[in-house]
JSON list of C-alpha atoms in Angstrom, two decimals:
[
{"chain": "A", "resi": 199, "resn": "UNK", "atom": "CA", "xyz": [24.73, -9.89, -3.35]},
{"chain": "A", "resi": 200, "resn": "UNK", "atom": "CA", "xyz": [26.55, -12.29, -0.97]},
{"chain": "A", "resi": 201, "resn": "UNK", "atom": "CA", "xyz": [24.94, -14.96, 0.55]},
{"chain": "A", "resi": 202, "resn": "UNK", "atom": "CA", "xyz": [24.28, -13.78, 4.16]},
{"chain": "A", "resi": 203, "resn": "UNK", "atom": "CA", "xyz": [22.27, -10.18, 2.45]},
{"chain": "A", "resi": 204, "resn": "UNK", "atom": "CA", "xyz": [20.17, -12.66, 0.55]},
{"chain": "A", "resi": 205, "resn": "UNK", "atom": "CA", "xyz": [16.92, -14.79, 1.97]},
{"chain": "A", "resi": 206, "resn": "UNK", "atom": "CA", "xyz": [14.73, -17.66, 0.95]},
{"chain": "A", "resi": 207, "resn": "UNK", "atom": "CA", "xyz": [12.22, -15.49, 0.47]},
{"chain": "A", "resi": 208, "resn": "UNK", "atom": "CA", "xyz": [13.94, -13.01, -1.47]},
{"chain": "A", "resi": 209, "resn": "UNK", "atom": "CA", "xyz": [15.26, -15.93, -3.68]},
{"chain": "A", "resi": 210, "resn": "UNK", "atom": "CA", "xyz": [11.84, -17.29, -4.18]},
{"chain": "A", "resi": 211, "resn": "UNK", "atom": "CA", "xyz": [10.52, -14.42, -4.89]},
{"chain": "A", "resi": 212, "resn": "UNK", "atom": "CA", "xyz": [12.84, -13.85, -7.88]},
{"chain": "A", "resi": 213, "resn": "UNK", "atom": "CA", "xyz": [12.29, -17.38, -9.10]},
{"chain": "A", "resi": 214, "resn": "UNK", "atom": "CA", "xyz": [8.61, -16.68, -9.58]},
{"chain": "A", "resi": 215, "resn": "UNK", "atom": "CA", "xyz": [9.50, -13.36, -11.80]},
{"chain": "A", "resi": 216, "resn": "UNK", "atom": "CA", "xyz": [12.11, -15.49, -13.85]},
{"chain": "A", "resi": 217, "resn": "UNK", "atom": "CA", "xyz": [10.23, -17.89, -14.53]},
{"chain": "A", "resi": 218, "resn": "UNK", "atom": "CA", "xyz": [7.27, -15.79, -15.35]},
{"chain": "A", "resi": 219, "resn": "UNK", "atom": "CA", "xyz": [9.44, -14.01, -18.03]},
{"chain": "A", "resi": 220, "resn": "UNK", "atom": "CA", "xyz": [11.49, -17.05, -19.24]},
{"chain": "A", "resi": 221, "resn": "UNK", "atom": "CA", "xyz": [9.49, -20.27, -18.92]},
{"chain": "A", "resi": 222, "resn": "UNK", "atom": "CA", "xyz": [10.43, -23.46, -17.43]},
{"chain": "A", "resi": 223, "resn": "UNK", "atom": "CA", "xyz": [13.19, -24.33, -19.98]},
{"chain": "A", "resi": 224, "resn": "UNK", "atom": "CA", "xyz": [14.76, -20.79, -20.08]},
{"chain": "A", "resi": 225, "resn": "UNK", "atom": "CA", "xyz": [14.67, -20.97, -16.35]},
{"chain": "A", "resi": 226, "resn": "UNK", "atom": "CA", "xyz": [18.59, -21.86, -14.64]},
{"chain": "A", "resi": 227, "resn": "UNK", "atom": "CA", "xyz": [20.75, -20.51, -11.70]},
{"chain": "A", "resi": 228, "resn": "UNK", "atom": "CA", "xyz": [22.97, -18.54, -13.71]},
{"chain": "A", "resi": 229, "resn": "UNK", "atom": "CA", "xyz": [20.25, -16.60, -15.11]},
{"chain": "A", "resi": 230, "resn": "UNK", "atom": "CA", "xyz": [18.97, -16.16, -11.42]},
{"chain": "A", "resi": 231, "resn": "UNK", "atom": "CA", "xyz": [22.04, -14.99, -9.43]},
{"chain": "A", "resi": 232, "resn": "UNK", "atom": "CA", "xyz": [22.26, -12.15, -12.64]},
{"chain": "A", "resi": 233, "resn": "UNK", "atom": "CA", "xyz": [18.58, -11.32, -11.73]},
{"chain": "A", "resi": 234, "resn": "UNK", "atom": "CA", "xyz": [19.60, -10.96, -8.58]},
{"chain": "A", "resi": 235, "resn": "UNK", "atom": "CA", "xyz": [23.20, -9.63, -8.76]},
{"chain": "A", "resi": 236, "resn": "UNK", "atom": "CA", "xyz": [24.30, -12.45, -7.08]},
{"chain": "A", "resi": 237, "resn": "UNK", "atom": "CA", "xyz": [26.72, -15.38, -7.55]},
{"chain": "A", "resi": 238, "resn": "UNK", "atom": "CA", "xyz": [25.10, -18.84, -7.92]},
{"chain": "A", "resi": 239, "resn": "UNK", "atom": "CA", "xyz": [26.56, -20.69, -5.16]},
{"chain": "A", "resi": 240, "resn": "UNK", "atom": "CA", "xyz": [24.90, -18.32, -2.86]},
{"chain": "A", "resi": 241, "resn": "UNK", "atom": "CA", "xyz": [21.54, -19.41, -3.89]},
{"chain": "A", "resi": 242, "resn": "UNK", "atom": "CA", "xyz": [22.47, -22.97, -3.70]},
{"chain": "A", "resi": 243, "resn": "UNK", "atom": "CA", "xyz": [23.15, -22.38, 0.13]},
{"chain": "A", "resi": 244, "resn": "UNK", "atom": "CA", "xyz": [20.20, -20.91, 0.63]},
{"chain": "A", "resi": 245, "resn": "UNK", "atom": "CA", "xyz": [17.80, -23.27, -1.52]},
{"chain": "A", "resi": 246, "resn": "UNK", "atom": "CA", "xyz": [19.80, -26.51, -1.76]},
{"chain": "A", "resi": 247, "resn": "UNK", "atom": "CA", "xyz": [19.03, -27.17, -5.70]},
{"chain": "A", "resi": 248, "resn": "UNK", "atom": "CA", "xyz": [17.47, -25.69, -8.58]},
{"chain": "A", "resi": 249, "resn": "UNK", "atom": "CA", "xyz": [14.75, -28.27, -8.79]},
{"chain": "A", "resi": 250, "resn": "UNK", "atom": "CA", "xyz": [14.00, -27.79, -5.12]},
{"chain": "A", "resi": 251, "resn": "UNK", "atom": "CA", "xyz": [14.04, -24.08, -5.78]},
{"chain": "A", "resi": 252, "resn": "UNK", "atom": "CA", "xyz": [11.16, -24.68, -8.64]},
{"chain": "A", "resi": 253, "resn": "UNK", "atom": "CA", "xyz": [9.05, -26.71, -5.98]},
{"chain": "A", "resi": 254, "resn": "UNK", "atom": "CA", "xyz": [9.63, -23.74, -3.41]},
{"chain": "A", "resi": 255, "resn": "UNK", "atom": "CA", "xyz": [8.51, -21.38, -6.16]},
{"chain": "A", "resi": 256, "resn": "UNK", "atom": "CA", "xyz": [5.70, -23.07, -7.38]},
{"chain": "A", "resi": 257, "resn": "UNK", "atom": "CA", "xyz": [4.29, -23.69, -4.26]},
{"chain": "A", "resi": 258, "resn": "UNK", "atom": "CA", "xyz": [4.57, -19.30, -3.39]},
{"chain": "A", "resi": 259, "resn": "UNK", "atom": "CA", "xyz": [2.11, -18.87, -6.22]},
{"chain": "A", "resi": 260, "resn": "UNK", "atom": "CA", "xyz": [-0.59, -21.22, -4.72]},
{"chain": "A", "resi": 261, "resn": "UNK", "atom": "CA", "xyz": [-1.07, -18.32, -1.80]},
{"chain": "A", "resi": 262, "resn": "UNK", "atom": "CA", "xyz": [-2.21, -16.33, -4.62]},
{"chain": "A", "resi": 263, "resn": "UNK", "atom": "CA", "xyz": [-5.58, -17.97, -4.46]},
{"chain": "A", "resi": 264, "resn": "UNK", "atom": "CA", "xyz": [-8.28, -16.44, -2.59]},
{"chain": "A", "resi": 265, "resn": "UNK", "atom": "CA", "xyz": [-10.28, -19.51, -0.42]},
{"chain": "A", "resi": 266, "resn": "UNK", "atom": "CA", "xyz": [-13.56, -19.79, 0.12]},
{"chain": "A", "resi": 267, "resn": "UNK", "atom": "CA", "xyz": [-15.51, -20.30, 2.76]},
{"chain": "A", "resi": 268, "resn": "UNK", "atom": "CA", "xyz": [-18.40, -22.69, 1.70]},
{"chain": "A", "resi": 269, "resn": "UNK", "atom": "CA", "xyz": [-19.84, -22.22, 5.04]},
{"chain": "A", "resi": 270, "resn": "UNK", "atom": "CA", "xyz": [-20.97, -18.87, 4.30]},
{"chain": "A", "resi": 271, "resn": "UNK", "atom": "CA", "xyz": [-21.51, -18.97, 0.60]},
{"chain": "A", "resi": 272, "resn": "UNK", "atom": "CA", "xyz": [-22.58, -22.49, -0.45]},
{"chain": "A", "resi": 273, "resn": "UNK", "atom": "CA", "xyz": [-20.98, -25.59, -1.74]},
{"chain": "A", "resi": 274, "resn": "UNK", "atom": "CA", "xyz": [-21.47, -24.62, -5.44]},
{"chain": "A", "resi": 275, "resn": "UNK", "atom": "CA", "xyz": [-20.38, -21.10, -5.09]},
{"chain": "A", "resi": 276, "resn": "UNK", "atom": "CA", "xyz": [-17.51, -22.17, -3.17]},
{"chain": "A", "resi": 277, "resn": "UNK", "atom": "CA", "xyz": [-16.54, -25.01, -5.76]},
{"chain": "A", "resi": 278, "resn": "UNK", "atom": "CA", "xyz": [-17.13, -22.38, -8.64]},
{"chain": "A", "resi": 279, "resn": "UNK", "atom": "CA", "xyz": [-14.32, -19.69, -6.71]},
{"chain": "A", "resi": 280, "resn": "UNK", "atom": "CA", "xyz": [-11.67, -22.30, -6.06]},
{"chain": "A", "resi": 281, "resn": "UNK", "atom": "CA", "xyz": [-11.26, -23.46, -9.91]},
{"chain": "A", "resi": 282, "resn": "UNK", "atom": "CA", "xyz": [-11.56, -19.61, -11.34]},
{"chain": "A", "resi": 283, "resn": "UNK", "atom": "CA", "xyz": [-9.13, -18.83, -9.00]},
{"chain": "A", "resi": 284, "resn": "UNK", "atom": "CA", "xyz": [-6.74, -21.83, -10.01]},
{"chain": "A", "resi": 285, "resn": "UNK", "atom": "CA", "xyz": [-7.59, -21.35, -13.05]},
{"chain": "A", "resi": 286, "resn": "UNK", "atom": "CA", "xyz": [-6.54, -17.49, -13.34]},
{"chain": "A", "resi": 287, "resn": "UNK", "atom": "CA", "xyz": [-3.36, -18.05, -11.21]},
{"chain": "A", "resi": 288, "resn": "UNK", "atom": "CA", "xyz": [-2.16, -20.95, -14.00]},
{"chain": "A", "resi": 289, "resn": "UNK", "atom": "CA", "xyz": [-2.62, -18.08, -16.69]},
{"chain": "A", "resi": 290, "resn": "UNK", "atom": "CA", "xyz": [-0.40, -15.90, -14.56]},
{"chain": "A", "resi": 291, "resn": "UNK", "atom": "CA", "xyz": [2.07, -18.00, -14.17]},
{"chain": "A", "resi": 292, "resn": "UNK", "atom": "CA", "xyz": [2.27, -20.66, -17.35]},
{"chain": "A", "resi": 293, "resn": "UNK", "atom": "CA", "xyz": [4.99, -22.46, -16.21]},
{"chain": "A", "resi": 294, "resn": "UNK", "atom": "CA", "xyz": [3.62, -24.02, -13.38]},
{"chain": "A", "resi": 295, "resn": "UNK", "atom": "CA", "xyz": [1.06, -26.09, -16.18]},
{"chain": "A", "resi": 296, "resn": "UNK", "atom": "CA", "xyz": [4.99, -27.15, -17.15]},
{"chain": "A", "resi": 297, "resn": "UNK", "atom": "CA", "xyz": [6.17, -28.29, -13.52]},
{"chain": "A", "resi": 298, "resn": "UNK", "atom": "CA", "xyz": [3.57, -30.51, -13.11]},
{"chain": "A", "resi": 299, "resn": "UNK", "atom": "CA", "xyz": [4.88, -32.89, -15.77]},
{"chain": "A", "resi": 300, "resn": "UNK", "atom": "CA", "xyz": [8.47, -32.77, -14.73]},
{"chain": "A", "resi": 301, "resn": "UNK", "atom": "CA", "xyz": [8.59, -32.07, -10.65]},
{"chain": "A", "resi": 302, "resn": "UNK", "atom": "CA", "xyz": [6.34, -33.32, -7.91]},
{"chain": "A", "resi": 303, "resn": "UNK", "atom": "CA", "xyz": [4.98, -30.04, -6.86]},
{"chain": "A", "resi": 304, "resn": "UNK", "atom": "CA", "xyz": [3.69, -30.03, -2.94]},
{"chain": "A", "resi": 305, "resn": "UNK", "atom": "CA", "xyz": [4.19, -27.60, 0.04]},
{"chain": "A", "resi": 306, "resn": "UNK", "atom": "CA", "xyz": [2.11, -25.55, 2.34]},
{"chain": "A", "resi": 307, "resn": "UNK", "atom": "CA", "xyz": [0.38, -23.19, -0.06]},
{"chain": "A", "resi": 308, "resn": "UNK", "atom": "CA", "xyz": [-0.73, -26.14, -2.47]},
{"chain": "A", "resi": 309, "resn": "UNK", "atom": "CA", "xyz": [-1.40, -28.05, 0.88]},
{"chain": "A", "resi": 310, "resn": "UNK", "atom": "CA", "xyz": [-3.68, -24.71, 1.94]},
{"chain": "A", "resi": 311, "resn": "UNK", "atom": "CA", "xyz": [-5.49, -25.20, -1.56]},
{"chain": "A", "resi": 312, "resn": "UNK", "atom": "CA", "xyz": [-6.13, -28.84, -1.18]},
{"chain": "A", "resi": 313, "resn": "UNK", "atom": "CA", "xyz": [-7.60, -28.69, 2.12]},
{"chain": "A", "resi": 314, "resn": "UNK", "atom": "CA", "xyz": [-9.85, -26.25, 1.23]},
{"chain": "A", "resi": 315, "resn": "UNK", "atom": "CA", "xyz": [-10.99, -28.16, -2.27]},
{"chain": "A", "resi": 316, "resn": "UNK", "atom": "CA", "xyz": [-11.86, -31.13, 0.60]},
{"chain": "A", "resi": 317, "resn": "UNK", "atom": "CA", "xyz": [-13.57, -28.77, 2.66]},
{"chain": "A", "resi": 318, "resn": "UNK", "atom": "CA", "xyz": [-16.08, -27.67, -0.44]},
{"chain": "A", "resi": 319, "resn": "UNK", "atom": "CA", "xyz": [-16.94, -30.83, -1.26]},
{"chain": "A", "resi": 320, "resn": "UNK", "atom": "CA", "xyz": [-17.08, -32.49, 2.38]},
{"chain": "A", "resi": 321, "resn": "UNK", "atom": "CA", "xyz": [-19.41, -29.64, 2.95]},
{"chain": "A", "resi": 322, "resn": "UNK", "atom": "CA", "xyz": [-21.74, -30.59, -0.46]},
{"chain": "A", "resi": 323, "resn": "UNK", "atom": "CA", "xyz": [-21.92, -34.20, 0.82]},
{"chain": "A", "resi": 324, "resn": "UNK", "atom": "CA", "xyz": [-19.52, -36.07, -0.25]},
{"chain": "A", "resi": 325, "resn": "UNK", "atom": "CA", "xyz": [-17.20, -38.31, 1.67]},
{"chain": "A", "resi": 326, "resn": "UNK", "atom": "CA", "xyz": [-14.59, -39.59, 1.95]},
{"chain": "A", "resi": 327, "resn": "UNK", "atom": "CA", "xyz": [-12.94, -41.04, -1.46]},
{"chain": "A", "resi": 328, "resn": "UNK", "atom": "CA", "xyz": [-16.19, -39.74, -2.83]},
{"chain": "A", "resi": 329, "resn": "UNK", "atom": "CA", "xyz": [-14.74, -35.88, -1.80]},
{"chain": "A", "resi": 330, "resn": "UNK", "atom": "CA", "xyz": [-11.46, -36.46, -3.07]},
{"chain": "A", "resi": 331, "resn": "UNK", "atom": "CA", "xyz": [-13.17, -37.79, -6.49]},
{"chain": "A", "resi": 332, "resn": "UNK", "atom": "CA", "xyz": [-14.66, -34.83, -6.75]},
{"chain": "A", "resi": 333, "resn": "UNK", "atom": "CA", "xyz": [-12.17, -32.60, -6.12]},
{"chain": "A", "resi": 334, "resn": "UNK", "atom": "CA", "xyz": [-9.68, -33.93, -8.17]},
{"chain": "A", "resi": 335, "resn": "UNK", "atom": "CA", "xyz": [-12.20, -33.66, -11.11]},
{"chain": "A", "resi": 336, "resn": "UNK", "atom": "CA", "xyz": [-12.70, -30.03, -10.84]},
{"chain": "A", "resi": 337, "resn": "UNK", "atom": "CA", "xyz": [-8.71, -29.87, -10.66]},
{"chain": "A", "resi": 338, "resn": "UNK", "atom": "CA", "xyz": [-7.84, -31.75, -13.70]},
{"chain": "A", "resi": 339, "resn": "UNK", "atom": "CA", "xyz": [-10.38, -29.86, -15.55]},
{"chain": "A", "resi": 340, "resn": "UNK", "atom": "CA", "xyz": [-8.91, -26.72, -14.49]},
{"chain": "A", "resi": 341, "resn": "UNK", "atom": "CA", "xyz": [-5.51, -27.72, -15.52]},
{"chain": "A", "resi": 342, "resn": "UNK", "atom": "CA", "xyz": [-6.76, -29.42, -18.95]},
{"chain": "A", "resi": 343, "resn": "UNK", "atom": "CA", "xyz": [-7.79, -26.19, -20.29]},
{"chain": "A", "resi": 344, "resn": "UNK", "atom": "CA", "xyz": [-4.33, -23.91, -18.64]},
{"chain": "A", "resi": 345, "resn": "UNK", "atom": "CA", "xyz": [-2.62, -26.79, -21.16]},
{"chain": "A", "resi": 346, "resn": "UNK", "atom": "CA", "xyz": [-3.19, -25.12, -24.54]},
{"chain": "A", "resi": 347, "resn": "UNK", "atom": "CA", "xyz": [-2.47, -21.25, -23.16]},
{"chain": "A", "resi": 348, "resn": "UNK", "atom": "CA", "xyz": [0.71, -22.35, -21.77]},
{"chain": "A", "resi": 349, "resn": "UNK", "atom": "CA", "xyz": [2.22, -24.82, -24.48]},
{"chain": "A", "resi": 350, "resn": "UNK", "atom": "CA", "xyz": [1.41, -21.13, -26.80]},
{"chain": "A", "resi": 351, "resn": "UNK", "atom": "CA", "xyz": [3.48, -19.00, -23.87]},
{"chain": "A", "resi": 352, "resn": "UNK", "atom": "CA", "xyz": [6.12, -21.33, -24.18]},
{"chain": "A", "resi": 353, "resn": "UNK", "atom": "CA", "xyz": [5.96, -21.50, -28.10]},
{"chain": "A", "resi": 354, "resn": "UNK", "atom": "CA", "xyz": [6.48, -17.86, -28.15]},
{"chain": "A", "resi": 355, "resn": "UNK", "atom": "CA", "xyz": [8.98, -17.91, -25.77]},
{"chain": "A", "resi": 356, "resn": "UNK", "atom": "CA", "xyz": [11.01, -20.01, -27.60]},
{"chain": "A", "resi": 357, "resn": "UNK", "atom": "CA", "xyz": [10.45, -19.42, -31.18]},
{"chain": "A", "resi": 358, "resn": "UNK", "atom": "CA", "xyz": [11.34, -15.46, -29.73]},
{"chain": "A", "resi": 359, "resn": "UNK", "atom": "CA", "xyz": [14.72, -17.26, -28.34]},
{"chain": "A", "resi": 360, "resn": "UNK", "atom": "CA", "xyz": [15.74, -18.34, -31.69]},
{"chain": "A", "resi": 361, "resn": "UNK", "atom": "CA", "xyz": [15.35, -15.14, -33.18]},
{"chain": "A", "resi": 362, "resn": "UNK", "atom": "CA", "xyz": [13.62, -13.51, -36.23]},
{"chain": "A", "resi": 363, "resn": "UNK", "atom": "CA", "xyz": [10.44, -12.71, -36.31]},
{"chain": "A", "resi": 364, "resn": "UNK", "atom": "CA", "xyz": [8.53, -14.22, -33.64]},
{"chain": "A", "resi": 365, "resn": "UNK", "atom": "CA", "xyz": [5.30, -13.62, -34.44]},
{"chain": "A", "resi": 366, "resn": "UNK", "atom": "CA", "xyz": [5.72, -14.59, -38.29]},
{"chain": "A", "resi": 367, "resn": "UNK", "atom": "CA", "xyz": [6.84, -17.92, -37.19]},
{"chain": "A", "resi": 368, "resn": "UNK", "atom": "CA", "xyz": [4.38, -18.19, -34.97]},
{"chain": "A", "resi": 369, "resn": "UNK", "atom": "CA", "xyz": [2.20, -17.73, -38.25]},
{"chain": "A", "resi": 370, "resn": "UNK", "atom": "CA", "xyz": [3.68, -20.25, -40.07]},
{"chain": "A", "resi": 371, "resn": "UNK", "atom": "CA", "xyz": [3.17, -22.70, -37.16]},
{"chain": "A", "resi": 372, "resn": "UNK", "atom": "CA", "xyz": [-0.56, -21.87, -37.10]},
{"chain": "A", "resi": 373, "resn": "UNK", "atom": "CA", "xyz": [-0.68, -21.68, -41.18]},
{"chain": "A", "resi": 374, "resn": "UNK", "atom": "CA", "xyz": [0.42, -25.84, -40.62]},
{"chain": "A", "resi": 375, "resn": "UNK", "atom": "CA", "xyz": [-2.14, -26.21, -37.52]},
{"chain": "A", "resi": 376, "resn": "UNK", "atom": "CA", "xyz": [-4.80, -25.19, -40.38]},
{"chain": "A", "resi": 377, "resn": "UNK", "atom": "CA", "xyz": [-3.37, -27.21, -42.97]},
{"chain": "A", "resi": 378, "resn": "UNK", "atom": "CA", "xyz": [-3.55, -30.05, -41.16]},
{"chain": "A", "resi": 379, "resn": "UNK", "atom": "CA", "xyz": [-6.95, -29.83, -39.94]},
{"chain": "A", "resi": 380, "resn": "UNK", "atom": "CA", "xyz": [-8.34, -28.87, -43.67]},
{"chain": "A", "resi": 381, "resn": "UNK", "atom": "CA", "xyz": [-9.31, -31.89, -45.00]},
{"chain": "A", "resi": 382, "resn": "UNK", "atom": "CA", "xyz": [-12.44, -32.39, -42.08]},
{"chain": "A", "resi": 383, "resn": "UNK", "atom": "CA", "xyz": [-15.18, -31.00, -42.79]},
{"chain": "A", "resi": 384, "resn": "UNK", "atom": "CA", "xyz": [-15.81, -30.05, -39.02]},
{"chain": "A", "resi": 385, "resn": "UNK", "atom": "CA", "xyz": [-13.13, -28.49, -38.34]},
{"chain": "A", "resi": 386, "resn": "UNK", "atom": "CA", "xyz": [-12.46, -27.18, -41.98]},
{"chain": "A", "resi": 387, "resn": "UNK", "atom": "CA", "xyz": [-16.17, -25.39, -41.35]},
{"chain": "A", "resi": 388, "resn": "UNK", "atom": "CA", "xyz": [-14.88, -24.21, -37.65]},
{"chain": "A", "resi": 389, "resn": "UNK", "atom": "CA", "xyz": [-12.02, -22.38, -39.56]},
{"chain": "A", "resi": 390, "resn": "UNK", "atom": "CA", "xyz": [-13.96, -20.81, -41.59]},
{"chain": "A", "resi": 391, "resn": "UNK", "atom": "CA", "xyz": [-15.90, -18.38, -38.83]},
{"chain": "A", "resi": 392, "resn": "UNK", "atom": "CA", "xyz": [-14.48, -15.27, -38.69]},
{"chain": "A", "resi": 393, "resn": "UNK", "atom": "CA", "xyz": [-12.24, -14.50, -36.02]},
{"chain": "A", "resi": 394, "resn": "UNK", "atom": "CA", "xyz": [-11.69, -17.82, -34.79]},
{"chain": "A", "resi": 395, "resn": "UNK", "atom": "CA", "xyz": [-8.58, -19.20, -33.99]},
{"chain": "A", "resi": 396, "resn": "UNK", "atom": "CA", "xyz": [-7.50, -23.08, -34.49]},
{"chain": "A", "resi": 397, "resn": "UNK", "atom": "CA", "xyz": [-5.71, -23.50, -31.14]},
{"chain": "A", "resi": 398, "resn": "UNK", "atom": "CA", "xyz": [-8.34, -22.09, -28.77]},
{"chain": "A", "resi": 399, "resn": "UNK", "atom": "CA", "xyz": [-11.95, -23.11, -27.61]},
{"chain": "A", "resi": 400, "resn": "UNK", "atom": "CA", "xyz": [-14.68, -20.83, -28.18]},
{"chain": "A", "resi": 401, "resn": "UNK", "atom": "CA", "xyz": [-15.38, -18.36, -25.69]},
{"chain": "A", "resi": 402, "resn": "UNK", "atom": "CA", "xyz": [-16.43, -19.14, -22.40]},
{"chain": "A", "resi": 403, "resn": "UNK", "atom": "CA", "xyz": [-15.49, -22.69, -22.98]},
{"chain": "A", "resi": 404, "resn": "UNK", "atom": "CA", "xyz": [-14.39, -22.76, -19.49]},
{"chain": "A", "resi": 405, "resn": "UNK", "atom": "CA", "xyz": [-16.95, -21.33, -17.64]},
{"chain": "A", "resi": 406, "resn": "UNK", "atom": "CA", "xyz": [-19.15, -24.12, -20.00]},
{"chain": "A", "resi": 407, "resn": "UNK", "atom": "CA", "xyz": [-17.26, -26.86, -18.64]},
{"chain": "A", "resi": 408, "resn": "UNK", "atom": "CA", "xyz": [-17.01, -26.45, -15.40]},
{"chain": "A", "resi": 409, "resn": "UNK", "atom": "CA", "xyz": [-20.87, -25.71, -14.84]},
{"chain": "A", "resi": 410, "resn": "UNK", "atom": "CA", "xyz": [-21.52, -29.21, -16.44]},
{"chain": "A", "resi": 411, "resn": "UNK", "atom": "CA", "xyz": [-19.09, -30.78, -13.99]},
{"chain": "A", "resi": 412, "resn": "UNK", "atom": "CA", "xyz": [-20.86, -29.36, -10.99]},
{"chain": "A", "resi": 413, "resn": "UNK", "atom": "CA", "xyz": [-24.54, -30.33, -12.61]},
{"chain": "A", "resi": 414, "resn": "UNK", "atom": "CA", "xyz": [-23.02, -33.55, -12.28]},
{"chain": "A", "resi": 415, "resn": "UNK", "atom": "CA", "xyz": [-21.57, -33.82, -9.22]},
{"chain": "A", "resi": 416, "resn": "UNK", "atom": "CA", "xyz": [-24.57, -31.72, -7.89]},
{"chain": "A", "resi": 417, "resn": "UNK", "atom": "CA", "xyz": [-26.78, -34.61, -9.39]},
{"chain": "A", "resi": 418, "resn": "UNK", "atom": "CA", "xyz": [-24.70, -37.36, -7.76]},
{"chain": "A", "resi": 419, "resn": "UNK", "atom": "CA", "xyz": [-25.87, -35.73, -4.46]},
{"chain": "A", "resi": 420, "resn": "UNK", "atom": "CA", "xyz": [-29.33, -35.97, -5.74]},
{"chain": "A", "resi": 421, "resn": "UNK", "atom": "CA", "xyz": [-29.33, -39.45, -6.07]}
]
């Protein structure tokens, strides 16, 4: 496609569903403008750069998230939608967990997001740095546990890249993770349940958490 068929939007939009399927670090222009039938210097016109097209495309996903109004259904409840949300949109798109450590991601859908995490926990009580304390807890909790989900998306990804048998490596990679933990007795006895695997949390871990977090921020408002 030549430059003046394509749009930022399109482009974007593309991004997103490349990176979804190749991961940060499969993720270049070349590999886009094929997606796209398109030559690369027509997506540099339109975008600028790739790493400004990976802020443009990780801030499109933030619109995925549905926002509360804690007006109408409480603080807590509020609070409790904004990080499942986050939290499900991360496991959709892996990569983003990624971005964070290598581009400053910003824009108006994370902007959108942000306001509204203020607006929960303004409307709880909380002020001023107090709010943003308390919002950026919930956050980094969110994005603590999208860590291990997408480091195993992007193990995949590239232990598939390599060639072989992906999920025999993958195996052998776990086989060491087990290994490794054996000689404490904790873990050693964790192992041992059926059905459990090394690399994950138990079930409902999450939801676990992130009630304790709002017992305590709840309580701060108590006192």
């Amino acid at each position: 496609m030549p430059r003046d068929t394509l749009t930022r939007e399109q482009i974007v939009k593309a991004a997103v569903e490349l990176l979804d399927a190749d991961g940060l670090e499969g993720f270049n222009m070349r590999a886009l403008g094929k997606w796209l039938g398109s030559a690369a210097t027509a997506m540099y016109w339109h975008v600028g750069s790739k790493e400004n097209l990976i802020t443009l495309a990780g801030d499109e996903i933030w619109q995925e998230i549905a926002l509360p109004d804690p007006a109408k259904t409480g603080w807590r409840a509020a609070a409790e939608q904004l990080a499942t949300g986050l939290y499900a949109m991360l496991g959709s798109h892996p990569w983003l967990v990624q971005a964070f450590g290598a581009h400053l991601m910003f824009g108006p859908g994370k902007a959108r997001y942000d306001e509204c995490g203020l607006t929960v926990y303004e409307t709880a009580g909380f002020t001023g740095a107090r709010a943003d304390q308390a919002a950026a807890g919930v956050f980094t909790y969110v994005l603590g546990n999208a860590l291990g989900p997408a480091a195993t998306a992007s193990l995949t990804r590239k232990l598939g890249r390599d060639g072989g048998d992906a999920e025999g490596q993958l195996r052998e990679v776990m086989a060491k993770a087990y290994a490794a933990a054996a000689p404490f007795p904790r873990l050693r006895a964790r192992m041992g349940v059926a059905a459990t695997d090394y690399a994950a949390a138990p079930e409902d871990s999450f939801e676990f958490g992130l009630q304790a977090i709002l017992d305590g921020l709840a309580a701060q408002l108590r006192a």
